Coordinates of C-alpha atoms in Angstrom, one line a residue:
M1 CA 274.7 -133.7 -8.1
I2 CA 271.7 -131.5 -9.0
P3 CA 270.1 -130.0 -5.9
D4 CA 266.6 -131.1 -5.3
P5 CA 264.2 -128.0 -5.0
G6 CA 262.2 -130.0 -2.5
Q7 CA 265.1 -129.7 0.0
T8 CA 264.0 -126.1 0.5
P9 CA 260.2 -126.1 0.9
T10 CA 259.9 -122.4 1.3
T11 CA 262.1 -119.3 0.6
P12 CA 261.7 -116.2 2.7
V13 CA 262.5 -113.0 0.8
D14 CA 262.2 -109.3 1.7
G15 CA 262.3 -107.3 -1.5
L16 CA 259.3 -105.0 -1.3
G17 CA 259.3 -103.7 2.2
F18 CA 261.0 -100.5 1.0
V19 CA 258.0 -99.7 -1.2
D20 CA 255.1 -100.9 0.8
E21 CA 254.9 -102.2 4.4
S22 CA 252.2 -104.6 3.4
L23 CA 254.5 -106.1 0.7
G24 CA 257.4 -106.8 3.0
L25 CA 258.4 -110.3 4.1
I26 CA 257.1 -113.0 1.7
T27 CA 257.4 -116.7 2.1
L28 CA 257.5 -118.4 -1.3
K29 CA 256.8 -122.0 -2.0
D30 CA 258.7 -124.3 -4.4
D31 CA 256.3 -123.9 -7.3
F32 CA 256.9 -120.1 -7.3
F33 CA 260.4 -120.9 -8.7
P34 CA 261.5 -122.7 -11.8
R35 CA 263.2 -126.0 -11.6
N36 CA 267.0 -126.3 -11.4
Y37 CA 268.9 -126.2 -14.7
W38 CA 272.2 -127.9 -14.3
L39 CA 273.8 -126.3 -17.5
G40 CA 273.2 -122.8 -16.2
C41 CA 270.2 -120.9 -15.0
N42 CA 266.4 -121.3 -15.3
V43 CA 264.8 -117.8 -15.4
R44 CA 261.0 -117.6 -14.9
V45 CA 259.1 -114.6 -16.3
T46 CA 255.6 -114.2 -15.0
V47 CA 253.2 -112.0 -16.9
G48 CA 250.2 -110.0 -15.6
L49 CA 249.0 -108.7 -18.9
D50 CA 249.9 -108.9 -22.6
G51 CA 250.0 -106.0 -25.1
G52 CA 246.3 -106.0 -25.8
G53 CA 245.9 -108.4 -28.7
L54 CA 242.2 -109.5 -28.9
T55 CA 243.0 -113.1 -29.8
N56 CA 244.5 -113.8 -26.3
A57 CA 247.8 -114.7 -28.1
G58 CA 249.8 -113.4 -25.2
G59 CA 253.0 -111.4 -25.4
D60 CA 256.6 -112.4 -26.2
L61 CA 259.0 -113.6 -23.5
P62 CA 262.1 -111.3 -23.3
D63 CA 265.6 -112.1 -24.4
V64 CA 267.6 -113.0 -21.3
R65 CA 271.3 -112.2 -20.8
L66 CA 273.3 -113.3 -17.8
F67 CA 276.4 -111.5 -16.3
A68 CA 278.8 -112.2 -13.5
E69 CA 279.5 -109.8 -10.6
D70 CA 282.4 -108.2 -12.5
G71 CA 280.3 -107.7 -15.7
K72 CA 281.5 -110.8 -17.6
F73 CA 278.9 -112.0 -20.0
I74 CA 278.1 -115.7 -19.2
G75 CA 275.1 -116.6 -21.2
M76 CA 272.1 -115.7 -23.4
E77 CA 268.8 -117.0 -24.7
A78 CA 266.7 -115.2 -27.2
D79 CA 263.3 -115.5 -28.9
W80 CA 262.0 -118.1 -26.4
G81 CA 258.4 -117.6 -27.6
P82 CA 255.0 -116.3 -26.4
V83 CA 253.6 -116.3 -22.9
Q84 CA 249.9 -116.1 -21.9
P85 CA 248.6 -113.4 -19.6
G86 CA 248.5 -114.5 -16.0
T87 CA 251.0 -117.3 -16.6
Y88 CA 254.8 -117.7 -16.8
G89 CA 257.5 -118.9 -19.1
D90 CA 260.8 -120.5 -18.0
V91 CA 263.9 -119.7 -20.0
N92 CA 266.8 -122.1 -19.8
V93 CA 270.1 -120.2 -20.3
D94 CA 273.3 -122.1 -20.7
Y95 CA 276.5 -120.8 -19.1
R96 CA 279.3 -119.9 -21.4
W97 CA 281.8 -121.0 -18.7
I98 CA 279.9 -123.4 -16.7
Y99 CA 280.3 -123.1 -12.9
Q100 CA 283.1 -120.6 -13.1
F101 CA 281.2 -117.3 -12.7
P102 CA 278.1 -117.2 -10.5
L103 CA 275.2 -115.2 -11.7
A104 CA 274.9 -111.6 -10.4
Y105 CA 273.1 -109.6 -13.1
T106 CA 270.3 -110.3 -15.6
L107 CA 269.3 -108.2 -18.5
F108 CA 265.8 -108.6 -19.9
S109 CA 265.3 -107.3 -23.4
A110 CA 261.8 -107.0 -24.8
N111 CA 260.5 -108.5 -28.1
T112 CA 257.7 -107.4 -30.4
D113 CA 254.6 -107.9 -28.3
A114 CA 254.5 -106.0 -25.1
I115 CA 254.3 -107.8 -21.7
C116 CA 253.7 -106.6 -18.2
I117 CA 256.0 -108.5 -15.9
A118 CA 254.7 -109.3 -12.4
Y119 CA 257.9 -111.0 -11.2
T120 CA 261.0 -112.8 -12.4
A121 CA 262.6 -115.6 -10.4
V122 CA 265.8 -117.4 -11.1
V123 CA 267.4 -120.7 -10.0
C124 CA 271.1 -121.5 -10.8
E125 CA 273.6 -124.1 -9.8
M126 CA 275.9 -121.7 -8.0
T127 CA 273.5 -119.2 -6.5
P128 CA 270.5 -119.1 -4.1
R129 CA 267.0 -118.6 -5.4
M130 CA 266.4 -115.0 -6.4
V131 CA 263.4 -112.9 -7.1
W132 CA 262.5 -109.5 -8.6
F133 CA 259.0 -107.9 -8.5
G134 CA 257.4 -105.7 -11.1
D135 CA 256.4 -103.3 -8.3
W136 CA 259.9 -101.9 -8.6
G137 CA 259.2 -100.9 -12.2
W138 CA 256.2 -98.9 -11.0
Y139 CA 258.1 -97.3 -8.0
C140 CA 261.0 -96.3 -10.1
G141 CA 258.9 -94.5 -12.8
G142 CA 258.3 -97.2 -15.4
S143 CA 255.1 -98.0 -17.3
W144 CA 252.9 -100.2 -15.1
Y145 CA 249.5 -101.7 -14.5
H146 CA 247.8 -103.8 -11.8
S147 CA 248.5 -107.5 -11.7
N148 CA 246.3 -110.3 -10.4
V149 CA 249.2 -112.7 -10.1
L150 CA 249.4 -114.1 -6.5
V151 CA 252.8 -113.7 -4.9
G152 CA 253.1 -116.1 -1.9
D153 CA 249.8 -115.3 -0.1
Q154 CA 249.8 -111.6 -1.2
K155 CA 247.5 -109.8 -3.6
G156 CA 247.7 -106.3 -5.0
H157 CA 251.0 -106.3 -6.7
K158 CA 251.8 -104.3 -9.9
C159 CA 253.4 -105.4 -13.2
F160 CA 255.9 -103.5 -15.3
W161 CA 255.6 -103.1 -19.1
I162 CA 258.4 -103.7 -21.6
D163 CA 258.1 -103.7 -25.4
A164 CA 260.4 -103.5 -28.4
N165 CA 258.1 -102.0 -31.0
G166 CA 257.5 -98.5 -29.5
D167 CA 254.2 -99.0 -27.6
Q168 CA 256.1 -98.6 -24.3
P169 CA 259.2 -96.5 -23.5
Q170 CA 261.0 -99.3 -21.7
T171 CA 262.6 -101.8 -24.0
G172 CA 264.3 -103.8 -21.2
F173 CA 265.7 -103.7 -17.7
Q174 CA 268.6 -105.0 -15.7
V175 CA 268.5 -106.4 -12.2
H176 CA 271.4 -106.9 -9.7
W177 CA 269.8 -109.8 -7.8
A178 CA 271.5 -109.4 -4.5
N179 CA 269.8 -106.1 -3.9
F180 CA 266.3 -107.5 -4.3
T181 CA 266.4 -111.0 -2.8
Q182 CA 267.3 -110.7 0.8
R183 CA 267.1 -113.6 3.2
I184 CA 265.7 -113.2 6.7
N185 CA 267.8 -110.9 8.9
S186 CA 269.9 -109.8 5.9
I187 CA 269.8 -106.1 5.3
P188 CA 266.5 -105.5 7.1
V189 CA 264.0 -102.9 5.9
P190 CA 264.4 -99.7 7.9
E191 CA 261.6 -99.0 10.3
D192 CA 261.7 -95.3 9.9
P193 CA 259.4 -94.3 6.9
A194 CA 261.9 -91.6 5.7
A195 CA 264.8 -94.0 5.8
K196 CA 262.7 -96.6 4.0
K197 CA 261.9 -94.2 1.3
A198 CA 265.5 -93.1 1.0
R199 CA 266.6 -96.7 0.6
A200 CA 264.0 -97.4 -2.1
D201 CA 264.9 -94.1 -3.9
E202 CA 268.6 -95.1 -3.8
I203 CA 267.8 -98.4 -5.5
C204 CA 266.0 -96.5 -8.3
K205 CA 268.9 -94.1 -8.8
T206 CA 271.7 -96.7 -8.7
K207 CA 272.0 -97.9 -12.2
Y208 CA 273.9 -101.1 -11.6
V209 CA 271.1 -102.2 -9.1
F210 CA 268.1 -101.6 -11.3
H211 CA 268.1 -99.8 -14.7
M212 CA 265.3 -99.4 -17.3
S213 CA 266.5 -99.2 -20.9
E214 CA 264.9 -97.2 -23.7
N215 CA 267.4 -98.0 -26.4
D216 CA 266.9 -100.6 -29.2
D217 CA 267.8 -104.1 -28.4
P218 CA 269.6 -103.4 -25.0
H219 CA 272.5 -105.7 -24.5
T220 CA 274.8 -103.9 -22.1
I221 CA 274.6 -103.4 -18.4
F222 CA 275.9 -101.1 -15.7
V223 CA 278.1 -103.0 -13.2
N224 CA 279.5 -102.2 -9.8
N225 CA 282.9 -103.8 -10.3
P226 CA 283.7 -103.4 -14.0
I227 CA 286.2 -105.5 -16.0
E228 CA 288.2 -104.1 -18.9
Q229 CA 286.4 -104.7 -22.2
N230 CA 286.3 -103.0 -25.5
P231 CA 283.5 -100.4 -25.7
D232 CA 280.6 -101.1 -28.0
P233 CA 280.7 -98.3 -30.6
G234 CA 277.1 -98.7 -31.5
D235 CA 275.8 -98.2 -27.9
N236 CA 276.3 -94.4 -27.6
I237 CA 277.6 -94.7 -24.1
H238 CA 278.5 -91.5 -22.4
P239 CA 282.3 -91.4 -21.4
S240 CA 281.4 -91.0 -17.7
H241 CA 279.5 -94.3 -17.8
S242 CA 282.7 -96.4 -17.7
K243 CA 281.3 -99.3 -15.6
R244 CA 279.7 -101.5 -18.2
G245 CA 279.3 -105.2 -19.0
Y246 CA 278.8 -106.2 -22.6
G247 CA 276.7 -108.9 -24.1
P248 CA 276.1 -109.7 -27.8
P249 CA 273.3 -107.9 -29.7
K250 CA 270.6 -110.1 -31.2
S251 CA 270.1 -108.0 -34.3
S252 CA 271.6 -105.0 -36.1
K253 CA 270.7 -101.6 -34.7
S254 CA 269.1 -100.6 -38.0
A255 CA 266.8 -103.6 -38.1
K256 CA 265.6 -103.2 -34.5
F257 CA 265.1 -99.5 -35.1
R258 CA 262.9 -100.1 -38.2
S259 CA 260.7 -102.5 -36.2
R260 CA 260.0 -99.9 -33.5
K261 CA 259.2 -97.2 -35.9
N262 CA 256.9 -99.0 -38.3
K263 CA 254.9 -101.1 -35.8
K264 CA 251.3 -100.0 -35.3
S265 CA 250.4 -99.0 -31.8
T266 CA 248.2 -101.3 -29.6
S267 CA 246.7 -98.3 -27.8
S268 CA 243.4 -98.6 -29.8
R269 CA 243.2 -102.3 -28.8
M270 CA 243.7 -101.4 -25.2
S271 CA 240.7 -99.1 -25.4
N272 CA 238.5 -102.1 -26.3
H273 CA 239.7 -104.1 -23.3
L274 CA 238.2 -104.0 -19.8
V275 CA 239.7 -105.4 -16.6
I276 CA 237.4 -106.1 -13.6
S277 CA 238.8 -106.5 -10.1
G278 CA 237.2 -107.4 -6.8
T279 CA 239.8 -106.3 -4.3
E280 CA 240.4 -102.8 -3.0
K281 CA 244.2 -103.4 -3.3
H282 CA 243.8 -102.8 -7.0
S283 CA 243.1 -99.0 -6.7
S284 CA 241.4 -97.5 -9.7
R285 CA 242.3 -94.0 -8.3
T286 CA 246.0 -94.9 -8.2
L287 CA 245.9 -96.2 -11.7
C288 CA 244.1 -93.0 -13.0
D289 CA 246.3 -90.6 -11.1
S290 CA 249.5 -92.1 -12.3
D291 CA 251.4 -90.5 -15.3
T292 CA 253.1 -93.8 -16.0
S293 CA 250.2 -96.3 -15.9
W294 CA 249.2 -97.9 -19.2
G295 CA 246.7 -100.6 -20.1
P296 CA 243.0 -101.4 -20.4
D297 CA 240.1 -99.6 -18.8
F298 CA 239.7 -100.7 -15.2
L299 CA 236.6 -101.4 -13.1
N300 CA 236.9 -102.1 -9.3
M301 CA 233.7 -103.8 -8.1
E302 CA 234.8 -103.7 -4.4
T303 CA 235.2 -99.9 -4.3
G304 CA 232.6 -99.1 -7.0
T305 CA 235.0 -97.1 -9.1
F306 CA 236.1 -97.0 -12.8
C307 CA 239.1 -95.6 -14.5
R308 CA 238.9 -94.8 -18.2
M309 CA 242.5 -95.1 -19.2
T310 CA 242.3 -93.3 -22.6
D311 CA 242.0 -90.0 -20.8
K312 CA 242.8 -91.0 -17.2
T313 CA 239.4 -90.0 -15.8
H314 CA 237.9 -91.5 -12.7
W315 CA 234.2 -92.3 -12.3
S316 CA 231.8 -93.9 -9.8
V317 CA 229.8 -97.0 -10.6
C318 CA 226.0 -96.4 -11.2
D319 CA 224.0 -97.8 -8.2
G320 CA 220.6 -97.7 -9.8
A321 CA 219.3 -95.3 -7.2
K322 CA 221.2 -92.1 -6.3
T323 CA 223.8 -92.4 -9.0
T324 CA 222.3 -93.2 -12.4
D325 CA 224.1 -90.8 -14.7
N326 CA 227.7 -89.7 -15.3
C327 CA 228.8 -93.1 -14.0
F328 CA 229.9 -96.6 -15.1
N329 CA 227.0 -98.9 -15.8
T330 CA 228.1 -102.4 -14.8
D331 CA 225.1 -104.0 -16.7
L332 CA 225.9 -102.2 -19.9
K333 CA 229.7 -102.4 -19.3
A334 CA 229.8 -98.8 -20.5
L335 CA 230.4 -95.3 -19.1
V336 CA 227.1 -93.3 -19.2
I337 CA 227.5 -89.5 -19.7
N338 CA 224.5 -87.2 -19.8
G339 CA 222.3 -90.3 -20.3
V340 CA 224.2 -91.6 -23.3
S341 CA 226.7 -94.5 -23.5
A342 CA 230.2 -93.1 -24.1
R343 CA 231.1 -96.2 -26.1
D344 CA 230.3 -96.7 -29.8
K345 CA 230.6 -100.5 -29.4
A346 CA 231.0 -103.0 -26.6
Y347 CA 234.3 -104.1 -25.2
E348 CA 235.8 -106.8 -27.4
R349 CA 237.7 -108.3 -24.5
I350 CA 236.8 -108.5 -20.8
T351 CA 239.3 -109.9 -18.2
D352 CA 237.5 -110.7 -15.0
W353 CA 239.7 -111.0 -11.9
T354 CA 236.8 -111.1 -9.4
A355 CA 236.7 -114.9 -9.3
K356 CA 240.4 -114.9 -8.2
T357 CA 240.5 -111.9 -5.9

């Protein structure tokens, strides 16, 4: 019998309290999760932004590989298609050995068009509902940007960039679900700030828990309890990294490498894109001060601040009275320096989050 998602109206999780006290316990409703998939797992990938294309075509959903706790490969789905910014795509992954090996790890491998992942959620026959948030990519040093995706009743989350064509360093990532989706009273978040930070740092450093890949077409994972398998000679794994799980590659190494080298960067398109927010939880200062943030220029109407992402400089908004120069003019939608617009042409794409924040 297929379980009815309606039998569990809400799912409490505590996966972000290590990073930010305001992002601790979250109660998630049914529609946050994909529907049950009786042949395996249904994996939802929710996107904050795409890679900057001006046609609003969205980015590409990642390839999804599933692994059991011991590292056994149990299923894969590739080239599922595009996903629009601010929406999600559900990827149905069939089990190789149905019902025999519960899901423990998932490997997400990027495709050609970059996406910034706000969260992933998975529903399987043999496991509880599980969630991973893009804030962890930010915290652990990955490329990131603000996200306007609502998580439960919370705003202010971040998304994590992955891409296969070289625009972003991260080509994929693996998640050990049990370390991120904790039920109430299960492994509580430490109250002491130092202990909390130590726990979060441990998650970032423990490769089987969360690992960001930078190699082409990632298809292997680190596992906590490895099984004996033949090593992949094309993966260049260091001998000390003996705990691995192996899934099949989607394409030859040489083909994937050529696609990364020859793809034109989308950085110029990002410079023609402006995001406008109306909540102080989307800090323009944090965005500008981060070495790993990447994305469009960012205007925060609530705090009256602007971040020019091309050079990571921070500016005030012109107020028409005391501040009229060397500031961002919200009417012109342009930075004004020494009385002159710093833009040769208007933004080609403006994403306005103020109606939703």
